[in-house]
XYZ file of C-alpha atoms in Angstrom:
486
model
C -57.417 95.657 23.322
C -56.152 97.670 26.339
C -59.225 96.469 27.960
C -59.055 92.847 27.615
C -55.563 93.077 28.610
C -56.366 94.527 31.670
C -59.070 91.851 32.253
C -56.331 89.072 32.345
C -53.989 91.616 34.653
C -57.285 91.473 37.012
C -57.682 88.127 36.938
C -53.912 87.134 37.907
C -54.216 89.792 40.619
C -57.342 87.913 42.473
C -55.436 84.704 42.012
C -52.644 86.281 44.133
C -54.929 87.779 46.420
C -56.660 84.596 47.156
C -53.565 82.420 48.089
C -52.344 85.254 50.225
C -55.654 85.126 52.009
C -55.390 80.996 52.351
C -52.169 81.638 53.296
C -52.932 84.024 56.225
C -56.018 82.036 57.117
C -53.572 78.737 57.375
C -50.423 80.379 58.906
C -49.610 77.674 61.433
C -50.075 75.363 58.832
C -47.735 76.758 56.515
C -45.184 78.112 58.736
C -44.896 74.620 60.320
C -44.598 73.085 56.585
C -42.046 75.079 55.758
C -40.203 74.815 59.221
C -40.577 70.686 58.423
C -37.566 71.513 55.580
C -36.690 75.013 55.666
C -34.192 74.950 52.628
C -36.065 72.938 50.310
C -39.714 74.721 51.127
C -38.105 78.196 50.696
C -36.372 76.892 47.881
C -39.615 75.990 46.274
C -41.545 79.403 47.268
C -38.390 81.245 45.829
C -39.006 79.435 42.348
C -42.598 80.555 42.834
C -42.082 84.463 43.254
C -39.474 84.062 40.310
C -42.683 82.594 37.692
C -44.960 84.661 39.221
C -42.638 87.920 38.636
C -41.962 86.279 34.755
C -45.781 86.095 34.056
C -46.722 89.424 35.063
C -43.433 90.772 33.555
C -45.137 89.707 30.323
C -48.263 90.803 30.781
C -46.793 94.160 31.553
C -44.340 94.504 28.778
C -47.310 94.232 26.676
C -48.212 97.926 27.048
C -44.902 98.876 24.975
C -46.043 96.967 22.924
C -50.114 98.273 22.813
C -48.272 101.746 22.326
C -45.967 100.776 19.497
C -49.262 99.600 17.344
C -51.364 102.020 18.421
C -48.445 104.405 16.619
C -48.267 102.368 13.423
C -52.070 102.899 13.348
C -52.203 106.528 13.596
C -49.109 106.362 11.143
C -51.379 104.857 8.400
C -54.460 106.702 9.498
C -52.650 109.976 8.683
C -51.074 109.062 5.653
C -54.774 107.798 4.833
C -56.232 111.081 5.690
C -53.485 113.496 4.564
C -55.271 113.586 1.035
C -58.483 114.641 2.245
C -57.763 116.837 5.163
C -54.670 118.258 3.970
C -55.995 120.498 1.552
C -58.265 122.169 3.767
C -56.652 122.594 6.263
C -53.093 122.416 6.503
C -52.628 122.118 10.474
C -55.142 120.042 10.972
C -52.621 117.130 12.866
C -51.430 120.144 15.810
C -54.290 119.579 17.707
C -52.167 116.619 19.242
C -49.331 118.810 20.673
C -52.421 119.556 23.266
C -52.272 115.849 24.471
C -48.578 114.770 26.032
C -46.566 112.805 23.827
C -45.746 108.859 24.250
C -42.607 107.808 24.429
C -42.207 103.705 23.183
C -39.423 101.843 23.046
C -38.775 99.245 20.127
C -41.063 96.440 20.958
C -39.458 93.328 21.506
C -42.883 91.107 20.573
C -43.385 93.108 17.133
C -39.688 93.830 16.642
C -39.063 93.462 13.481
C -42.090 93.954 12.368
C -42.703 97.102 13.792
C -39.418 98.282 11.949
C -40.618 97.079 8.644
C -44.281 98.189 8.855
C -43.070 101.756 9.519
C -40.503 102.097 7.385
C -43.023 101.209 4.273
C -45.571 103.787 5.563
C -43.004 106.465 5.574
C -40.956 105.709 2.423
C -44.303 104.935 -0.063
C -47.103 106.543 1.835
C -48.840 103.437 1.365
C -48.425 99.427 2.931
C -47.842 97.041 0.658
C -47.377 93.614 1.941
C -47.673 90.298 0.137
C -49.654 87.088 1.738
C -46.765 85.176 2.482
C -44.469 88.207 4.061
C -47.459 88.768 6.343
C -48.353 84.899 7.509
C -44.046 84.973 7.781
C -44.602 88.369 10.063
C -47.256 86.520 12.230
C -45.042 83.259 12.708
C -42.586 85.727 14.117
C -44.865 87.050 16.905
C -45.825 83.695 18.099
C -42.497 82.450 18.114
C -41.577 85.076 20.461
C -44.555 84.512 22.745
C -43.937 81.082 22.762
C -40.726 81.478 23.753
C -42.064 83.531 26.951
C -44.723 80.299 27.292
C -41.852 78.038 27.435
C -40.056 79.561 30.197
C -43.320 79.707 32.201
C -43.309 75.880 31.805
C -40.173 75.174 32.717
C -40.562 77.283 36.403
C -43.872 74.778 36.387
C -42.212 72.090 35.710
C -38.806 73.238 38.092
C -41.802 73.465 40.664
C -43.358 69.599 40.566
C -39.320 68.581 40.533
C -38.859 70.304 43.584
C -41.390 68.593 45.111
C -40.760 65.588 44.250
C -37.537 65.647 45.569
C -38.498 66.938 48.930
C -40.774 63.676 48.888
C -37.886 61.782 48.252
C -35.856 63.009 50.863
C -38.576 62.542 53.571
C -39.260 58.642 52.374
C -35.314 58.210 52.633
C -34.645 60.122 56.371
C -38.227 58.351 57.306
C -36.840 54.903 56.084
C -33.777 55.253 57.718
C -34.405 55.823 61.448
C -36.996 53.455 61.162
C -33.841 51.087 60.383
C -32.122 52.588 63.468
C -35.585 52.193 65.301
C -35.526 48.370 64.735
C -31.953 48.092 65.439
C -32.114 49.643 69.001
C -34.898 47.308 69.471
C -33.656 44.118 68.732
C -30.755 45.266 70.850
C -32.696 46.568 74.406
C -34.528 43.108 74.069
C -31.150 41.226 73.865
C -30.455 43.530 76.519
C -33.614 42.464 78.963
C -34.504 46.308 79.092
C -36.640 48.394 76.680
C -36.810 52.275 77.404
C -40.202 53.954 76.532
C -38.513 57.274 76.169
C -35.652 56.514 74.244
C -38.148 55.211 71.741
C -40.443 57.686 71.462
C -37.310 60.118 70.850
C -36.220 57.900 68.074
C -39.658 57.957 66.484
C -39.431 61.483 66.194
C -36.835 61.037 63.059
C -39.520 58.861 61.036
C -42.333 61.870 61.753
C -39.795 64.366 61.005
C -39.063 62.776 57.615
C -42.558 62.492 56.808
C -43.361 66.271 57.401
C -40.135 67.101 55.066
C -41.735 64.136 52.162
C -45.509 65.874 52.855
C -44.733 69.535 52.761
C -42.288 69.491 50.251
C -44.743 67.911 47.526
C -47.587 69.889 48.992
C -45.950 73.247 48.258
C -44.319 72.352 44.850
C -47.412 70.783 43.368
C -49.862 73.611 44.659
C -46.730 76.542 43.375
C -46.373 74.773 40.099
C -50.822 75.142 39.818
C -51.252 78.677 40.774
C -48.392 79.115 38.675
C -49.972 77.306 35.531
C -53.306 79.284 36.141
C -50.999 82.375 36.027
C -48.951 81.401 32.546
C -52.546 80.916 31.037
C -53.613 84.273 31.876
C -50.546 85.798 30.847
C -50.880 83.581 27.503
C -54.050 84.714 26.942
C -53.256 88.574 27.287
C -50.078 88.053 24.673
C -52.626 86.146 22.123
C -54.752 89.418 22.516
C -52.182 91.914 21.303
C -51.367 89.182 18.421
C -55.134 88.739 17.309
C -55.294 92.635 17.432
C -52.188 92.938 15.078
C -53.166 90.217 12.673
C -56.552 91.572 12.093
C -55.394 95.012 11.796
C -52.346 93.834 9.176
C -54.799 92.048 7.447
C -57.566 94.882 7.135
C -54.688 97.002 5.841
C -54.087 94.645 2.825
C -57.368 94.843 1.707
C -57.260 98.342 1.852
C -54.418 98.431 0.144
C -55.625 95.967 -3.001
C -59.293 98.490 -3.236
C -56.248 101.627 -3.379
C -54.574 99.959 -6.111
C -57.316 99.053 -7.941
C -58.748 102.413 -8.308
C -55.569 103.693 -9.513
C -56.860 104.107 -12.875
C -59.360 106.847 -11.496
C -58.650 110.369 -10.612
C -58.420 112.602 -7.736
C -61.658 113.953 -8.778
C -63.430 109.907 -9.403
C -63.372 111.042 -12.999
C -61.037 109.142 -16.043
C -58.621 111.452 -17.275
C -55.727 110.955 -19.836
C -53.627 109.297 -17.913
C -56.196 106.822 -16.986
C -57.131 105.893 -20.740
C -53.380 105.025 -21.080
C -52.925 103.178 -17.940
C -56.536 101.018 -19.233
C -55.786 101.006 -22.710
C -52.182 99.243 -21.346
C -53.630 97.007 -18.965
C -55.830 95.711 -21.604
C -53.246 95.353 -24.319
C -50.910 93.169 -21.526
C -54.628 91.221 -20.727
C -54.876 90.390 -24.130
C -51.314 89.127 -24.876
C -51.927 87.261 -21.245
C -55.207 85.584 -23.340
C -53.213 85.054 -26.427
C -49.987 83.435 -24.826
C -52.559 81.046 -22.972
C -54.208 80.220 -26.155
C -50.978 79.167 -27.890
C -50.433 77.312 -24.484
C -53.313 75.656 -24.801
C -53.025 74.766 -28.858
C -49.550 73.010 -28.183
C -50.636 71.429 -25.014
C -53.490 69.881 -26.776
C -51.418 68.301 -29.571
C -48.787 66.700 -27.164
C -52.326 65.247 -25.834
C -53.345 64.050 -29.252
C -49.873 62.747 -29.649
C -50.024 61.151 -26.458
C -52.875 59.665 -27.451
C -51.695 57.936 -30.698
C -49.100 56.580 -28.688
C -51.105 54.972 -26.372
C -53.141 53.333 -29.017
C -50.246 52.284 -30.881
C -48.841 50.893 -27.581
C -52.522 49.187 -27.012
C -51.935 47.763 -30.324
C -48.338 46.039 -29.806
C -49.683 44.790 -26.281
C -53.143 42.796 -28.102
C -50.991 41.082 -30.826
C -48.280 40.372 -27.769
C -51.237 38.875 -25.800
C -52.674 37.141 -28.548
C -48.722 35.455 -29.656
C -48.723 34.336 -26.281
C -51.853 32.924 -26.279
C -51.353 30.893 -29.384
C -48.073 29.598 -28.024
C -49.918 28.810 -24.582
C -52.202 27.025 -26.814
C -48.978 25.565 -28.738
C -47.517 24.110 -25.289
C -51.187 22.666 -23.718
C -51.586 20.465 -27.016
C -47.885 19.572 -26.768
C -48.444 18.495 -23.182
C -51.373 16.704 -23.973
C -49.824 15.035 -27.381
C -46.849 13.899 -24.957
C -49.233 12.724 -22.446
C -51.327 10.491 -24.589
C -47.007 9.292 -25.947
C -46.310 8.494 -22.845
C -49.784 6.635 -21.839
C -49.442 4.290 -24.550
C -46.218 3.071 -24.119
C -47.129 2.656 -21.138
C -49.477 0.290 -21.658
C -47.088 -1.304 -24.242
C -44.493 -2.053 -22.085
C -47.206 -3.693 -19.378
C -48.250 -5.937 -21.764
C -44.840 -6.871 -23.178
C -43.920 -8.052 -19.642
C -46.874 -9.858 -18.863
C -46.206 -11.383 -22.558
C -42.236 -12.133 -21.132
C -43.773 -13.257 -17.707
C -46.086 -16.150 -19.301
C -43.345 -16.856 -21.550
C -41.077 -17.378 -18.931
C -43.203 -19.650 -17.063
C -43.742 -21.642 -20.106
C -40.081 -22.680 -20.757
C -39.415 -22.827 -16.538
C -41.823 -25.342 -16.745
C -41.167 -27.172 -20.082
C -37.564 -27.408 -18.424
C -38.889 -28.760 -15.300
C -40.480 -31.808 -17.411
C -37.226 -32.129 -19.103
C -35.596 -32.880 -16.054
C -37.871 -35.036 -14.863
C -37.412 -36.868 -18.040
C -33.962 -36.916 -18.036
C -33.454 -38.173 -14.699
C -35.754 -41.133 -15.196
C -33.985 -42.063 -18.084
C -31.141 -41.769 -15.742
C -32.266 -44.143 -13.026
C -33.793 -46.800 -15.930
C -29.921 -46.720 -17.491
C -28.754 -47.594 -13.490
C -31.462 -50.071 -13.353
C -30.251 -51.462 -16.905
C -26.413 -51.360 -15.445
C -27.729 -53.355 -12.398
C -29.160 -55.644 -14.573
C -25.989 -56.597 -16.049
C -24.334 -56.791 -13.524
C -26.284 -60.220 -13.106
C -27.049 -61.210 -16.601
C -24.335 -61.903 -18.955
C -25.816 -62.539 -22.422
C -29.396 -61.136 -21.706
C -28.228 -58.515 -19.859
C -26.504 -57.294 -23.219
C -29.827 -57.531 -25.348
C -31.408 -55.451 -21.752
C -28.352 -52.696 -21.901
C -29.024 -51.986 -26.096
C -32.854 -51.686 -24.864
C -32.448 -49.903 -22.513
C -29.966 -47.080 -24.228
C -32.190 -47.348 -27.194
C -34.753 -46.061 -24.679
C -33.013 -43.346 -23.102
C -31.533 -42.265 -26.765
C -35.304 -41.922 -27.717
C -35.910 -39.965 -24.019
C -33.185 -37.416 -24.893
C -33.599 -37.175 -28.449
C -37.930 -36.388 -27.248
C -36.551 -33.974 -24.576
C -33.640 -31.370 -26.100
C -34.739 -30.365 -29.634
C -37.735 -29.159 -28.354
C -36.095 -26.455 -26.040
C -34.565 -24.480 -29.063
C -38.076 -24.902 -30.611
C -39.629 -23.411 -27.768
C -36.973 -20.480 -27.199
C -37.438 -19.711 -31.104
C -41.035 -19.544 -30.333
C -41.350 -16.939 -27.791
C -43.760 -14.117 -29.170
C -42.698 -10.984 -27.214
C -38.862 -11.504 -28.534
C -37.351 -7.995 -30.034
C -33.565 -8.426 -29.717
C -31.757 -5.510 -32.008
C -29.030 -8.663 -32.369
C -31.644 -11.261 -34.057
C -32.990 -8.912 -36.213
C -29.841 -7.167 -37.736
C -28.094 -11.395 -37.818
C -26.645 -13.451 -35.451
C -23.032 -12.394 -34.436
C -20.197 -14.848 -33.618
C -16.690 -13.408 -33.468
C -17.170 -10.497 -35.231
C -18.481 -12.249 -37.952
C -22.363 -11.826 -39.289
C -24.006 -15.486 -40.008
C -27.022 -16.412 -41.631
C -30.143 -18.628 -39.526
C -28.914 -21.842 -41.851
C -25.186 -22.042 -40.005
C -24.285 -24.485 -38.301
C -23.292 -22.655 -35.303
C -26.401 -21.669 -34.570
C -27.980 -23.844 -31.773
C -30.469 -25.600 -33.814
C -28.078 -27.776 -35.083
C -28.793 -31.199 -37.594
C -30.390 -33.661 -35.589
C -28.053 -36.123 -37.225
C -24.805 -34.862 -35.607
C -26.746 -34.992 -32.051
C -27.818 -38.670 -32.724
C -24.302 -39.014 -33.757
C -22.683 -37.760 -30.478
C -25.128 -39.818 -28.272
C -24.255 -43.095 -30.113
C -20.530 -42.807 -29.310
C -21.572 -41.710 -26.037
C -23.343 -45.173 -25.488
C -20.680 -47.318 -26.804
C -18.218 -45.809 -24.414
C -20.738 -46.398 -21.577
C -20.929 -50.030 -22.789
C -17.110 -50.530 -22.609
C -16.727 -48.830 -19.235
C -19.968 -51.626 -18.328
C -17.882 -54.477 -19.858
C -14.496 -53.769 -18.246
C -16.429 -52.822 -14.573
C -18.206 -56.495 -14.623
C -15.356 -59.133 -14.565
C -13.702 -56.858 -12.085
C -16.878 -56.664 -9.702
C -16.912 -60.604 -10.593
C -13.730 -61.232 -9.218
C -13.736 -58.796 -6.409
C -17.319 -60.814 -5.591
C -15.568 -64.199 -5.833
């Protein structure tokens, strides 16, 4: 371990070397960087030292630590070989007082560790250290390396910033005279004058501010690299010393299971008293072990088989559920379908009852049409007839009774045959007609009078006394129109 350590120490060491090397080979170069900005470039190669210093800090605090488990080891290898050595010779350990003694300090990567490790070698004489108090150990120790890591980064990181802001300062001075640059110029040509020299002095600010923008990002971003390559080798000398541990630790625990394991033997590899006990013991607690698990096993496979029964029983109630719900599925599709074929036919009923009402209709429209027509040329022979009499005296009598005899036969041909026809009409449903005809409140039968059928008697009746007042009107109008024409 010391040796690989070392190797990393080497390696950071010829890293240094070569940038001093570049460095001397490139003086001009850098002294004129750094002379660009003085602050900020010094600034940054100040930051520089400081994570340089940090990672080989840590690679050299590392060999406190190397010494600290190098002691734990050679506490456990002579508790390990106190048994064997011990006996025959009792000073067998002075042989060290010939060697000078190493002093360590309490490690500050193993720490706690270290404190706990030791104290269980010298209390028990043995290390006994669960799997998860070890792993818990180990996440310790890279916890505190990383917490070295992450300081490296940060002076990395502090590095690039640095630069950056020399960068910005250069673009902002380099920006700004050329402002100034521009104004001058516009004013000189105002002026009718431009002076050479007064502008190359003014382009001096723009170069100036370049250098500062160039050299300040050139030494922070090359700082913050050698400085990464650095942090690496210094991580890679910490993960040494933690490998070493872990390995060790872990080689110790399986030591530590083959010692207690053969605790049942002797000193002298041979089963004694004791032993048999100690067997006979661990046997009896095997056995109740077996015999608890067994009774586990029993109870856990009847809350299977009762488990089981439910599920069928559950299976059960969930096929009759399905099979209700088909039937009433079933239930409702031939109740949609029984409703369908409902509503389908009366349908159809209704189309044909008003196609029945629509040719009725046009049946009595036009039986009342010929009515009409009827009626009004009995209407113009009875004016014809009046005319007539007008000029006839005796004859034109005998003419008048012709002609109302006529137009009583025209009516009495044209009226009773619209109640006929309205009584005929096929398609006729009224709720009214059926239950009796209603007049006032009071229920009469087909055979009343009021119904509009009447006797054909009383009609003939009402249309003679019609006529005969006609006539008298026509024999009181003609010896007035006589004298009014004389």
């Amino acid at each position: 371990m010391r040796k690989q350590i070392n190797i990393q120490l080497y390696r950071m060491l010829i890293v240094l070397g070569a940038i001093a090397v570049l460095a001397a080979w490139n003086h001009d170069f850098v002294r004129i960087g750094i002379e660009s900005n003085a602050y900020l470039n010094l600034t940054i190669i100040a930051v520089f030292i400081y994570g340089v210093s940090l990672a080989f800090r840590a690679v050299f605090s590392l060999r406190n630590e190397e010494n600290a488990f190098n002691s734990l080891k050679e506490a456990y290898d002579d508790i390990q070989q106190d048994g064997e050595r011990g006996a025959t010779d009792p000073y067998w350990r002075h042989h060290r007082c010939l060697t000078p003694a190493i002093v360590v300090d309490r490690p500050r990567v193993l720490g706690h560790i270290y404190d706990l490790v030791y104290e269980e070698l010298m209390r028990t004489r043995r290390l006994q250290i669960s799997v998860g108090t070890m792993q818990q150990l180990i996440s310790g120790i890279s916890t505190r390396l990383s917490d070295d890591r992450s300081l490296l980064q940060y002076v990395t990181g502090l590095l690039v910033f640095l630069g950056l802001i020399g960068t910005f300062i250069g673009l902002m001075s380099m920006v700004g005279s050329v402002g100034g640059i521009i104004g001058n110029l516009a004013s000189n040509n105002a002026a009718g004058a431009v002076d050479f020299n007064t502008l190359i002095a003014d382009l001096k600010a723009p170069l100036v501010g370049m250098a500062t923008g160039f050299s300040s990002s050139l030494f922070g971003l090359f700082t913050s690299l050698v400085l990464g390559l650095l942090a690496r080798f210094s991580s890679n000398a910490s993960n040494t010393l933690k490998v070493h541990f872990e390995s060790w630790l872990a080689s110790v625990s399986q030591i530590e299971t083959g010692d207690d394991g053969d605790a049942l033997i002797g000193k002298d590899g041979k089963l004694d008293q004791a032993g048999f006990g100690r067997l006979a013991g661990s046997m009896a607690g095997v056995t109740k072990t077996f015999k608890r698990l067994h009774r586990d096993l029993a109870s856990t496979s009847g809350d299977f088989a009762e488990m089981a029964k439910g599920q069928n029983r559950q299976t059960g109630y969930m096929q009759r559920s399905v099979r209700h719900l088909q039937s009433i599925a079933d239930a409702q599709l031939n109740l949609d379908r029984n409703l369908t074929s409902t509503l389908n036919r009366m349908t159809d009923a209704l189309c044909q009852f008003e196609e029945r009402s629509r040719q009725q209709t046009d049946a009595l429209i036009e039986h009342n049409v010929q009515t009409a027509s009827k009626v009004e040329e009995a209407m113009a022979r009875l004016v014809d007839v009046l005319q007539a009499a007008k000029d006839k005296d005796a004859a034109g009598e005998a003419e008048i009774a012709r002609g109302l005899e006529h137009l009583q036969a025209t009516l009495h041909e044209a009226f009773p045959a619209a109640p006929e026809q309205a009584d005929s009409l096929p398609g006729k449903t009224d709720p009214l007609a059926e239950a009796g005809e209603y007049n006032g409140g009071e229920r009469r039968s087909p055979d009343s009078p009021m119904r509009g059928n009447a006797p054909r008697q009383d009609k003939d009746h009402e249309l003679l006394e019609d006529e005969a007042l006609m006539d008298e009107g026509t024999e009181a109008d003609v010896p007035e129109k006589a004298a009014e024409g004389a």
